[in-house]
Amino acid sequence: MTGPARTRIAPSPTGDPHVGTAYVALFNYALARKTGGQFILRIEDTDRVRSNTASERMIFEALSWLGLDWDEGPDVGGPHGPYRQSERQEIYREHVELLIERGAAYPCFCTRERLDALREEQRRTKAAHLGYDGHCRSIPPEEAVRRRAAGEPHVIRLAMPREGESVVHDLLRGEIRIANAQVDDQVLLKSDGHPTYHLANVVDDHLMGITHVIRAEEWISSLPKHARLYEAFGWEQPVFCHLPLLRNADRSKISKRKNPVSLNWYRRAGYLPEALLNYLALMGWAMPDERDEFSVGELIEVFDLEKISLGGPVFDLEKLTWLNGRYLRNLGTGDYLSRLREGVLSDAYVAEVIPLVRDRVDRLGDFMEYAAFFFTNGADYDEAARKRLVLKDRTPPQSAKILRKLLEDTLDPLMEWTAKSVEAALRAHCEKAGLSPKELFMPVRVAVTGRAATPPLFETMAVLGKEICRTRLRSAIETLRGMK
RNA sequence: GACCCCAUCGUCUAGCCAGGUCCAGGACACCGGCCUUUCACGCCGGCAACACGGGUUCAAAUCCCGUUGGGGUCGCCA
């Protein structure tokens, strides 16, 4: 019934490629393929301090690994480029001026201090709705022009109507009505000249001819802002479709504290891309014949966006693992071998392990035994290892806390994962946390390998990779918590 | 707190839009059995849900309202 749909996945390259990105990408991909349209990859790197190219590269790799190939994107180009928002600054600037002319946006000169104080005050007095108070909206236009010309730092805000309500339509939920008074004057253009999501997303979706905006549920509350922008520009709205959020077992939105969320981890741990995709599709989609196992191709054949269910699905690693096992068992020995050799048993990987192991092993037959922890997913800690997980003069809970800080403050944000960068990060962390390398490094070694005698720590961590290190650190932390 | 979204087995879901065929079907997990030198796979069987209260109707898991519960948003992050 629908014509060719142009859909997009628009990830922000600010961290490890996320399983939620794959989930949303899958349904965007399915609709585009089902309707004979296009699926576009757009990089939303307008947060200049957090965006990084390592993260962008990992997004490309992860989506390619999954086989969600895009028709237009930063790497392959296309008729509506550039597909990297940081390269579209001029476009946003022009559009924002248009909005100012039309009275739909205005410059705001409020300082961060004033904004912080305002927020603080609103929180303290438990104001009914939080948000910008419209202070700069009353500045006379001539004065605003003069101050901008004088180079006074400012942002551009959306002039949201204060009365009435916005009625927006969601494909799955129908009409959504939100009082305009609930919506504050969002920043559209930051003081560094880069747009925020709200502006960039509306402008790009329009310019790129996106027909269906399929994204996560967390965007529903900013729908009025987006609707207002389409209206102010005089553009027709795309179809909006908000997918439910993937959840942790406790039903909160999926997070790395409670679930593996990096696509790199699934790849490294030996999940097959077709199994992951199949499982992700099960989160909201059911085949007409209710079968659990199907390919993306089979999904596309019968796909219907409107049949997605809305309850926030709990991501169940156990069921994914079962599904993955089914896929694995269906592989012939030859295919199985190639999968192994694309992954943990690739020549490249084994070649990285050899230099770390060769001095420590005298017979090839002893290689696997010594190097076993390079080839397994988890780590288990025997009695001796458990003891060495504890830092000198600390209790197990204290040690758990220290390792957790290391993981969350230092290792998680580390995008470049090499022996050098890991060493630098670890040493810097010691400095910051007031710990000596000597007291911290042994527990870390045991946490990531399960053993006290290993090749040099940084090289070992580099070869193991971030994903394995982080999951083992997490299980070490859990182990320590259980020791009390 | 305000606003918005959601609500079928512990979990993923079918059924709901077009009310009766649903004392609710499938899958994961769990339990039992079969197969088997072991384990696993596989097969068979079992346990287990329409959140609650009103209303509409001859009839409600399905429609309406309320309550409760869960989630999201309230950033010069996306």
Coordinates of C-alpha atoms (C1' of nucleotides) in Angstrom, one line a residue:
Chain A
M1 CA 0.0 0.0 0.0
T2 CA 2.9 2.4 0.7
G3 CA 5.1 3.6 -2.1
P4 CA 8.9 3.3 -1.9
A5 CA 9.9 4.4 1.6
R6 CA 13.1 6.3 2.3
T7 CA 14.2 5.5 5.8
R8 CA 17.3 6.2 7.8
I9 CA 19.3 5.2 10.8
A10 CA 21.0 8.2 12.4
P11 CA 23.4 7.1 15.1
S12 CA 25.6 9.4 17.1
P13 CA 29.2 8.3 17.0
T14 CA 29.8 8.9 20.7
G15 CA 30.6 5.4 22.0
D16 CA 30.5 1.8 21.2
P17 CA 28.0 0.7 18.5
H18 CA 24.8 0.0 20.4
V19 CA 22.4 -2.9 20.1
G20 CA 19.5 -0.4 20.2
T21 CA 20.9 1.1 17.0
A22 CA 20.8 -2.3 15.3
Y23 CA 17.3 -2.8 16.5
V24 CA 16.0 0.4 15.1
A25 CA 18.1 0.1 12.0
L26 CA 16.6 -3.4 11.3
F27 CA 13.0 -2.1 11.1
N28 CA 14.1 0.9 9.0
Y29 CA 15.9 -1.4 6.7
A30 CA 13.0 -3.8 6.5
L31 CA 10.6 -1.1 5.5
A32 CA 12.9 0.3 2.9
R33 CA 13.5 -3.1 1.4
K34 CA 9.9 -4.2 1.6
T35 CA 8.7 -1.1 -0.3
G36 CA 11.6 -0.9 -2.8
G37 CA 12.8 2.3 -1.3
Q38 CA 16.2 3.4 0.2
F39 CA 17.8 2.9 3.6
I40 CA 20.1 5.7 4.5
L41 CA 22.9 6.0 7.1
R42 CA 23.4 9.5 8.5
I43 CA 26.0 10.3 11.1
E44 CA 24.7 12.7 13.8
D45 CA 28.0 14.1 15.0
T46 CA 26.8 17.5 16.1
D47 CA 28.1 17.0 19.6
R48 CA 31.6 18.0 18.8
V49 CA 33.1 17.1 22.1
R50 CA 31.8 13.6 22.3
S51 CA 31.8 12.5 18.7
N52 CA 34.8 10.7 17.5
T53 CA 35.9 8.9 14.3
A54 CA 36.8 5.6 16.1
S55 CA 33.2 5.4 17.1
E56 CA 32.0 6.3 13.6
R57 CA 34.1 3.6 12.1
M58 CA 32.8 1.0 14.5
I59 CA 29.2 1.9 13.5
F60 CA 30.0 1.3 9.9
E61 CA 31.7 -2.0 10.7
A62 CA 28.9 -3.2 13.0
L63 CA 26.1 -2.5 10.6
S64 CA 28.1 -4.1 7.8
W65 CA 28.7 -7.1 9.9
L66 CA 25.0 -7.4 10.4
G67 CA 24.4 -7.0 6.7
L68 CA 22.2 -4.0 7.1
D69 CA 23.6 -2.4 4.0
W70 CA 22.7 1.3 3.3
D71 CA 22.1 2.9 0.0
E72 CA 23.3 6.3 0.9
G73 CA 25.8 7.3 3.6
P74 CA 29.0 9.1 4.4
D75 CA 31.1 6.4 2.9
V76 CA 29.1 5.6 -0.2
G77 CA 27.8 9.0 -0.9
G78 CA 24.4 9.7 -2.6
P79 CA 22.4 12.5 -4.1
H80 CA 21.5 14.2 -0.8
G81 CA 24.9 14.4 0.9
P82 CA 26.9 15.1 2.8
Y83 CA 25.6 12.5 5.2
R84 CA 27.7 13.6 8.1
Q85 CA 26.0 16.4 10.0
S86 CA 29.2 18.1 11.0
E87 CA 29.7 18.8 7.3
R88 CA 26.3 20.4 6.9
Q89 CA 26.8 23.4 9.1
E90 CA 26.0 26.0 6.4
I91 CA 22.7 24.3 5.6
Y92 CA 21.6 24.5 9.3
R93 CA 22.8 28.1 9.6
E94 CA 20.7 29.2 6.6
H95 CA 17.7 27.4 7.8
V96 CA 17.9 28.9 11.2
E97 CA 18.0 32.4 9.8
L98 CA 14.8 31.6 7.9
L99 CA 13.2 30.6 11.2
I100 CA 14.3 33.8 12.8
E101 CA 12.9 35.9 9.9
R102 CA 9.6 34.1 10.3
G103 CA 9.5 34.7 14.1
A104 CA 9.8 31.0 14.8
A105 CA 13.1 31.2 16.5
Y106 CA 15.1 33.8 18.4
P107 CA 18.6 34.4 19.7
C108 CA 19.1 33.7 23.4
F109 CA 22.0 35.3 25.3
C110 CA 21.5 33.7 28.6
T111 CA 24.7 32.4 30.3
R112 CA 25.2 28.9 31.4
E113 CA 25.2 30.2 34.9
R114 CA 21.8 31.7 34.6
L115 CA 20.4 28.5 33.0
D116 CA 21.9 26.4 35.8
A117 CA 20.5 28.7 38.5
L118 CA 17.1 28.6 36.7
R119 CA 17.0 24.9 36.6
E120 CA 18.1 24.6 40.2
E121 CA 15.4 27.1 41.3
Q122 CA 12.8 25.2 39.4
R123 CA 13.8 21.9 40.9
R124 CA 14.0 23.4 44.4
T125 CA 10.5 25.0 44.2
K126 CA 9.2 21.8 42.5
A127 CA 7.9 23.9 39.6
A128 CA 5.2 22.2 37.6
H129 CA 7.3 22.2 34.5
L130 CA 10.9 22.6 34.1
G131 CA 12.6 24.3 31.2
Y132 CA 13.7 27.6 29.8
D133 CA 11.7 30.5 30.9
G134 CA 11.7 32.4 27.6
H135 CA 13.7 35.3 29.1
C136 CA 15.4 36.3 25.8
R137 CA 12.2 36.0 23.8
S138 CA 11.2 39.5 24.7
I139 CA 14.4 41.1 23.5
P140 CA 13.4 43.6 20.7
P141 CA 14.6 42.2 17.3
E142 CA 16.8 45.3 16.6
E143 CA 18.6 44.8 19.9
A144 CA 19.0 41.1 19.2
V145 CA 20.5 41.8 15.8
R146 CA 22.9 44.4 17.3
R147 CA 24.1 42.1 20.0
R148 CA 24.6 39.2 17.6
A149 CA 26.5 41.5 15.3
A150 CA 28.7 42.6 18.2
G151 CA 29.7 39.0 18.6
E152 CA 27.9 38.3 21.9
P153 CA 27.8 34.6 22.6
H154 CA 24.4 33.2 22.0
V155 CA 22.3 30.3 21.0
I156 CA 19.2 30.2 18.8
R157 CA 16.0 28.9 20.4
L158 CA 12.7 27.7 19.0
A159 CA 9.9 30.1 19.7
M160 CA 7.3 27.5 20.8
P161 CA 3.7 28.7 20.9
R162 CA 2.6 29.1 24.5
E163 CA -1.0 28.3 24.1
G164 CA -3.0 25.6 22.4
E165 CA -1.9 22.1 21.9
S166 CA 0.1 20.1 19.4
V167 CA -1.5 17.2 17.8
V168 CA 0.9 14.8 16.2
H169 CA 0.4 11.4 14.7
D170 CA 2.3 8.3 15.4
L171 CA 1.8 5.3 13.1
L172 CA 1.5 2.9 16.0
R173 CA -0.1 5.0 18.6
G174 CA -2.4 7.3 16.7
E175 CA -3.0 10.8 17.9
I176 CA -0.7 12.2 20.5
R177 CA -1.8 15.5 22.1
I178 CA 0.6 17.6 24.1
A179 CA -0.2 21.1 25.5
N180 CA 2.2 23.6 24.0
A181 CA 2.7 25.1 27.5
Q182 CA 4.5 21.8 28.4
V183 CA 7.1 22.3 25.7
D184 CA 9.9 24.7 26.3
D185 CA 11.9 26.8 23.9
Q186 CA 14.5 24.2 22.7
V187 CA 18.0 25.3 21.7
L188 CA 18.2 24.8 17.9
L189 CA 21.7 26.1 17.3
K190 CA 24.3 25.9 19.9
S191 CA 26.8 28.6 20.7
D192 CA 29.5 26.7 18.8
G193 CA 27.4 27.1 15.6
H194 CA 26.4 23.4 15.5
P195 CA 22.7 22.4 15.5
T196 CA 21.1 20.3 18.1
Y197 CA 19.3 17.1 17.2
H198 CA 16.0 18.7 16.9
L199 CA 17.0 21.1 14.1
A200 CA 19.4 18.9 12.3
N201 CA 17.1 15.9 12.3
V202 CA 14.1 17.9 10.9
V203 CA 16.2 19.7 8.2
D204 CA 18.0 16.6 7.1
D205 CA 15.0 14.3 7.1
H206 CA 13.3 16.8 4.8
L207 CA 16.2 17.5 2.6
M208 CA 17.0 13.8 2.3
G209 CA 13.5 13.0 1.4
I210 CA 12.9 10.7 4.4
T211 CA 9.3 9.4 4.2
H212 CA 9.2 7.4 7.5
V213 CA 10.9 8.5 10.7
I214 CA 11.3 5.2 12.6
R215 CA 13.1 5.8 15.9
A216 CA 13.0 5.0 19.6
E217 CA 10.1 5.9 21.9
E218 CA 12.2 8.3 23.9
W219 CA 11.6 10.9 21.1
I220 CA 7.9 11.1 21.6
S221 CA 8.0 13.9 24.0
S222 CA 9.9 16.2 21.6
L223 CA 7.4 15.5 18.8
P224 CA 5.7 18.9 19.2
K225 CA 9.0 20.7 18.6
H226 CA 9.6 18.7 15.5
A227 CA 6.0 19.3 14.3
R228 CA 6.4 23.0 14.9
L229 CA 9.6 23.1 12.9
Y230 CA 8.0 21.3 9.9
E231 CA 5.2 23.8 10.1
A232 CA 7.5 26.8 10.3
F233 CA 9.4 25.7 7.3
G234 CA 6.2 24.9 5.5
W235 CA 7.2 21.3 5.0
E236 CA 5.1 18.2 4.9
Q237 CA 5.7 15.9 7.9
P238 CA 7.1 12.4 7.4
V239 CA 5.3 9.4 8.9
F240 CA 6.4 9.1 12.5
C241 CA 6.8 5.7 14.1
H242 CA 8.2 5.3 17.6
L243 CA 9.5 1.9 18.4
P244 CA 9.4 0.6 22.0
L245 CA 12.6 0.8 23.9
L246 CA 14.6 -2.4 24.6
R247 CA 14.6 -3.1 28.4
N248 CA 16.8 -4.6 31.1
A249 CA 15.3 -7.4 33.1
D250 CA 14.0 -4.8 35.6
R251 CA 12.2 -3.0 32.7
S252 CA 14.3 0.1 32.7
K253 CA 15.7 1.2 29.4
I254 CA 18.5 -1.1 28.3
S255 CA 21.9 -0.1 29.7
K256 CA 25.4 -1.4 29.8
R257 CA 25.3 -1.7 33.6
K258 CA 22.8 -4.4 33.3
N259 CA 23.2 -5.9 29.8
P260 CA 25.9 -6.2 27.1
V261 CA 24.9 -3.4 24.7
S262 CA 27.9 -3.1 22.5
L263 CA 27.5 -4.8 19.1
N264 CA 31.2 -5.5 19.3
W265 CA 30.6 -7.7 22.2
Y266 CA 28.0 -9.8 20.4
R267 CA 30.4 -10.2 17.5
R268 CA 33.3 -11.0 19.7
A269 CA 31.4 -13.4 21.9
G270 CA 30.4 -15.5 18.8
Y271 CA 26.9 -14.5 18.1
L272 CA 26.1 -14.9 14.4
P273 CA 24.8 -11.7 12.8
E274 CA 21.7 -13.5 11.4
A275 CA 20.9 -14.9 14.8
L276 CA 21.2 -11.5 16.5
L277 CA 19.0 -9.9 13.8
N278 CA 16.5 -12.7 14.1
Y279 CA 16.3 -12.2 17.8
L280 CA 16.0 -8.4 17.6
A281 CA 13.2 -8.8 15.1
L282 CA 11.4 -10.9 17.7
M283 CA 11.4 -7.9 20.0
G284 CA 8.1 -6.5 18.8
W285 CA 7.6 -8.4 15.6
A286 CA 5.9 -11.8 15.1
M287 CA 5.7 -13.8 11.9
P288 CA 2.2 -14.5 10.6
D289 CA 2.8 -18.2 11.3
E290 CA 4.4 -17.4 14.7
R291 CA 7.7 -19.2 13.9
D292 CA 10.7 -18.0 15.9
E293 CA 13.3 -18.6 13.4
F294 CA 13.5 -16.6 10.2
S295 CA 15.9 -14.6 8.1
V296 CA 15.8 -10.9 7.4
G297 CA 14.8 -11.8 3.9
E298 CA 11.8 -13.7 5.1
L299 CA 11.0 -10.8 7.4
I300 CA 11.0 -8.4 4.5
E301 CA 8.7 -10.5 2.5
V302 CA 5.8 -10.2 5.0
F303 CA 6.9 -7.0 6.8
D304 CA 4.3 -4.6 8.0
L305 CA 5.4 -1.7 10.2
E306 CA 2.0 -1.4 11.7
K307 CA 2.1 -4.8 13.2
I308 CA 4.9 -4.0 15.7
S309 CA 3.8 -4.5 19.3
L310 CA 4.3 -1.7 21.8
G311 CA 5.1 -3.3 25.1
G312 CA 8.7 -2.5 26.0
P313 CA 10.4 -5.9 25.4
V314 CA 12.9 -7.2 27.9
F315 CA 16.1 -8.2 26.2
D316 CA 16.7 -11.8 27.1
L317 CA 20.2 -12.9 26.5
E318 CA 19.3 -16.4 27.3
K319 CA 16.8 -16.7 24.5
L320 CA 19.1 -15.0 22.1
T321 CA 21.8 -17.5 23.0
W322 CA 19.4 -20.4 22.4
L323 CA 18.6 -19.0 19.0
N324 CA 22.2 -18.6 18.2
G325 CA 22.8 -22.2 19.1
R326 CA 20.1 -23.2 16.7
Y327 CA 21.8 -21.3 13.9
L328 CA 25.1 -22.8 14.8
R329 CA 23.8 -26.3 14.8
N330 CA 22.4 -25.8 11.3
L331 CA 25.8 -25.0 9.9
G332 CA 27.7 -27.7 8.0
T333 CA 31.1 -28.4 9.3
G334 CA 32.7 -26.3 6.5
D335 CA 30.6 -23.3 7.3
Y336 CA 31.1 -23.8 11.0
L337 CA 34.8 -23.8 10.4
S338 CA 34.7 -20.6 8.4
R339 CA 32.6 -18.9 11.1
L340 CA 35.2 -19.9 13.6
R341 CA 38.0 -18.6 11.5
E342 CA 36.2 -15.3 10.9
G343 CA 36.0 -14.9 14.6
V344 CA 38.0 -16.1 17.7
L345 CA 40.1 -18.5 15.7
S346 CA 41.1 -16.2 12.8
D347 CA 44.7 -16.2 11.8
A348 CA 44.9 -12.6 12.6
Y349 CA 43.8 -13.2 16.2
V350 CA 45.9 -16.2 16.9
A351 CA 48.9 -14.3 15.4
E352 CA 48.3 -11.6 18.0
V353 CA 48.2 -14.2 20.8
I354 CA 51.4 -16.0 19.8
P355 CA 53.9 -13.3 20.6
L356 CA 52.5 -13.1 24.1
V357 CA 52.6 -16.8 24.7
R358 CA 55.6 -18.2 22.9
D359 CA 58.2 -17.4 25.6
R360 CA 56.0 -19.0 28.2
V361 CA 55.3 -22.3 26.4
D362 CA 57.7 -25.1 25.4
R363 CA 55.5 -27.5 23.5
L364 CA 52.7 -26.7 21.0
G365 CA 50.6 -29.1 22.9
D366 CA 50.7 -26.8 25.9
F367 CA 49.7 -23.7 23.9
M368 CA 45.9 -24.0 24.3
E369 CA 46.1 -24.7 28.0
Y370 CA 48.2 -21.7 28.6
A371 CA 46.4 -19.4 26.3
A372 CA 42.9 -20.7 27.0
F373 CA 41.6 -17.4 28.4
F374 CA 42.3 -15.7 25.1
F375 CA 39.7 -18.0 23.5
T376 CA 36.9 -18.1 26.0
N377 CA 34.0 -15.6 26.6
G378 CA 33.8 -15.4 30.4
A379 CA 36.3 -15.9 33.1
D380 CA 35.9 -18.0 36.2
Y381 CA 37.7 -17.3 39.3
D382 CA 38.9 -20.1 41.5
E383 CA 39.6 -19.7 45.2
A384 CA 43.1 -18.4 44.7
A385 CA 42.0 -16.0 42.0
R386 CA 39.1 -14.7 44.1
K387 CA 41.6 -13.7 46.8
R388 CA 43.8 -11.8 44.4
L389 CA 40.7 -9.9 43.1
V390 CA 40.8 -8.0 46.4
L391 CA 43.1 -5.0 46.6
K392 CA 45.7 -4.8 49.3
D393 CA 44.2 -3.5 52.6
R394 CA 40.7 -3.3 51.1
T395 CA 37.6 -5.3 51.6
P396 CA 35.9 -7.1 48.7
P397 CA 33.1 -4.6 48.5
Q398 CA 35.7 -1.7 48.4
S399 CA 37.6 -3.5 45.7
A400 CA 34.4 -4.0 43.8
K401 CA 33.7 -0.3 44.0
I402 CA 37.3 0.5 42.8
L403 CA 37.0 -1.8 39.8
R404 CA 33.6 -0.4 39.0
K405 CA 35.0 3.1 38.9
L406 CA 37.8 2.0 36.7
L407 CA 35.4 0.4 34.3
E408 CA 32.8 3.2 34.2
D409 CA 35.0 6.3 34.4
T410 CA 38.0 5.2 32.5
L411 CA 37.6 2.0 30.4
D412 CA 34.1 2.4 29.0
P413 CA 34.8 5.9 27.5
L414 CA 38.1 4.7 26.0
M415 CA 37.4 4.4 22.2
E416 CA 40.9 3.6 21.0
W417 CA 41.8 0.2 22.5
T418 CA 45.6 -0.5 22.1
A419 CA 48.2 -1.6 24.6
K420 CA 49.5 2.0 24.6
S421 CA 46.1 3.7 25.2
V422 CA 45.1 1.1 27.8
E423 CA 48.3 1.6 29.7
A424 CA 47.9 5.4 29.6
A425 CA 44.3 5.2 30.7
L426 CA 45.1 2.8 33.5
R427 CA 48.0 4.9 34.8
A428 CA 46.0 8.1 34.6
H429 CA 43.2 6.3 36.5
C430 CA 45.6 5.4 39.3
E431 CA 46.7 8.9 39.5
K432 CA 43.2 10.2 39.7
A433 CA 42.0 7.6 42.1
G434 CA 45.0 7.9 44.4
L435 CA 46.0 4.2 43.8
S436 CA 49.4 2.8 43.0
P437 CA 49.8 0.8 39.9
K438 CA 51.1 -2.0 42.0
E439 CA 48.0 -2.3 44.0
L440 CA 45.5 -1.9 41.2
F441 CA 47.1 -3.9 38.4
M442 CA 47.1 -7.4 39.9
P443 CA 43.3 -7.4 40.6
V444 CA 42.7 -6.1 37.1
R445 CA 44.9 -8.8 35.7
V446 CA 43.1 -11.5 37.6
A447 CA 39.7 -9.9 36.7
V448 CA 40.4 -10.0 32.9
T449 CA 42.2 -13.3 32.7
G450 CA 41.1 -15.3 35.8
R451 CA 44.8 -15.9 36.5
A452 CA 47.7 -14.3 38.4
A453 CA 50.4 -15.4 36.0
T454 CA 49.8 -14.0 32.5
P455 CA 51.6 -12.1 29.7
P456 CA 52.0 -8.4 30.3
L457 CA 48.7 -6.8 31.3
F458 CA 48.3 -4.0 28.7
E459 CA 49.2 -6.2 25.7
T460 CA 46.9 -8.9 27.1
M461 CA 44.0 -6.5 27.5
A462 CA 44.6 -5.1 24.0
V463 CA 44.5 -8.5 22.4
L464 CA 41.5 -9.6 24.5
G465 CA 39.7 -6.5 23.3
K466 CA 37.5 -4.1 25.1
E467 CA 34.4 -6.2 25.1
I468 CA 35.9 -9.2 26.7
C469 CA 37.7 -7.1 29.3
R470 CA 34.6 -5.2 30.2
T471 CA 32.4 -8.3 30.7
R472 CA 35.1 -10.0 32.7
L473 CA 35.6 -6.9 34.8
R474 CA 31.8 -6.9 35.4
S475 CA 31.8 -10.5 36.5
A476 CA 34.8 -9.8 38.7
I477 CA 32.9 -7.0 40.3
E478 CA 29.9 -9.3 40.9
T479 CA 32.2 -12.0 42.3
L480 CA 33.6 -9.4 44.8
R481 CA 30.2 -8.3 45.8
G482 CA 29.2 -11.9 46.5
M483 CA 32.3 -12.2 48.8
K484 CA 31.4 -9.5 51.3
Chain B
rG1 C1' 6.7 16.3 40.5
rA2 C1' 4.5 17.7 35.5
rC3 C1' 3.6 15.7 30.8
rC4 C1' 3.5 11.6 27.4
rC5 C1' 3.6 6.3 26.2
rC6 C1' 2.5 1.3 27.6
rA7 C1' -0.1 -3.1 30.1
rU8 C1' -1.8 -11.5 27.8
rC9 C1' 2.3 -17.1 31.2
rG10 C1' 8.9 -15.3 35.1
rU11 C1' 10.5 -13.6 29.7
rC12 C1' 9.4 -12.8 24.0
rU13 C1' 4.7 -13.0 21.9
rA14 C1' -0.3 -14.8 18.9
rG15 C1' -5.3 -13.3 19.6
rC16 C1' -7.4 -7.2 20.3
rC17 C1' -8.3 -2.7 15.1
rA18 C1' -13.5 -5.8 12.1
rG19 C1' -16.5 -8.6 20.4
rG20 C1' -18.7 -15.1 20.3
rU21 C1' -14.8 -20.6 17.2
rC22 C1' -10.0 -18.5 23.7
rC23 C1' -12.1 -22.4 30.6
rA24 C1' -6.4 -18.1 25.7
rG25 C1' -2.0 -20.7 21.1
rG26 C1' 3.5 -20.8 20.2
rA27 C1' 8.7 -19.9 21.9
rC28 C1' 12.7 -19.2 25.9
rA29 C1' 13.5 -20.6 30.9
rC30 C1' 12.0 -24.4 34.5
rC31 C1' 10.2 -29.5 35.8
rG32 C1' 9.4 -34.7 34.1
rG33 C1' 10.1 -38.6 30.4
rC34 C1' 12.2 -40.7 25.8
rC35 C1' 16.7 -41.3 22.9
rU36 C1' 21.8 -42.4 24.6
rU37 C1' 28.3 -45.5 27.3
rU38 C1' 28.4 -39.7 29.4
rC39 C1' 27.1 -34.8 28.3
rA40 C1' 24.7 -32.0 24.8
rC41 C1' 21.4 -32.0 20.7
rG42 C1' 16.6 -33.8 19.3
rC43 C1' 11.7 -35.6 20.5
rC44 C1' 7.3 -36.0 23.9
rG45 C1' 4.7 -34.2 28.2
rG46 C1' 4.0 -30.7 32.3
rC47 C1' 3.9 -25.9 35.1
rA48 C1' 2.4 -21.1 34.0
rA49 C1' -1.0 -15.2 31.9
rC50 C1' -5.9 -11.9 29.8
rA51 C1' -3.2 -6.1 36.3
rC52 C1' -7.7 -4.3 39.1
rG53 C1' -12.6 -1.9 39.2
rG54 C1' -16.7 0.0 36.7
rG55 C1' -19.4 0.5 32.1
rU56 C1' -21.4 -0.9 26.9
rU57 C1' -23.4 -5.7 25.0
rC58 C1' -27.3 -11.5 24.7
rA59 C1' -21.8 -12.0 24.8
rA60 C1' -15.3 -8.6 26.4
rA61 C1' -8.5 -10.7 26.6
rU62 C1' -10.8 -8.0 22.6
rC63 C1' -14.8 -1.5 22.9
rC64 C1' -15.1 2.9 26.7
rC65 C1' -13.9 5.2 31.5
rG66 C1' -11.2 5.1 36.0
rU67 C1' -7.4 3.0 39.3
rU68 C1' -2.9 0.6 39.8
rG69 C1' 1.7 -0.7 37.9
rG70 C1' 5.8 0.0 34.5
rG71 C1' 8.5 3.1 31.2
rG72 C1' 10.1 7.6 28.8
rU73 C1' 10.9 13.0 28.7
rC74 C1' 11.7 17.5 31.2
rG75 C1' 20.3 19.3 28.6
rC76 C1' 24.0 24.5 24.3
rC77 C1' 23.4 14.7 24.6
rA78 C1' 21.4 12.2 20.9

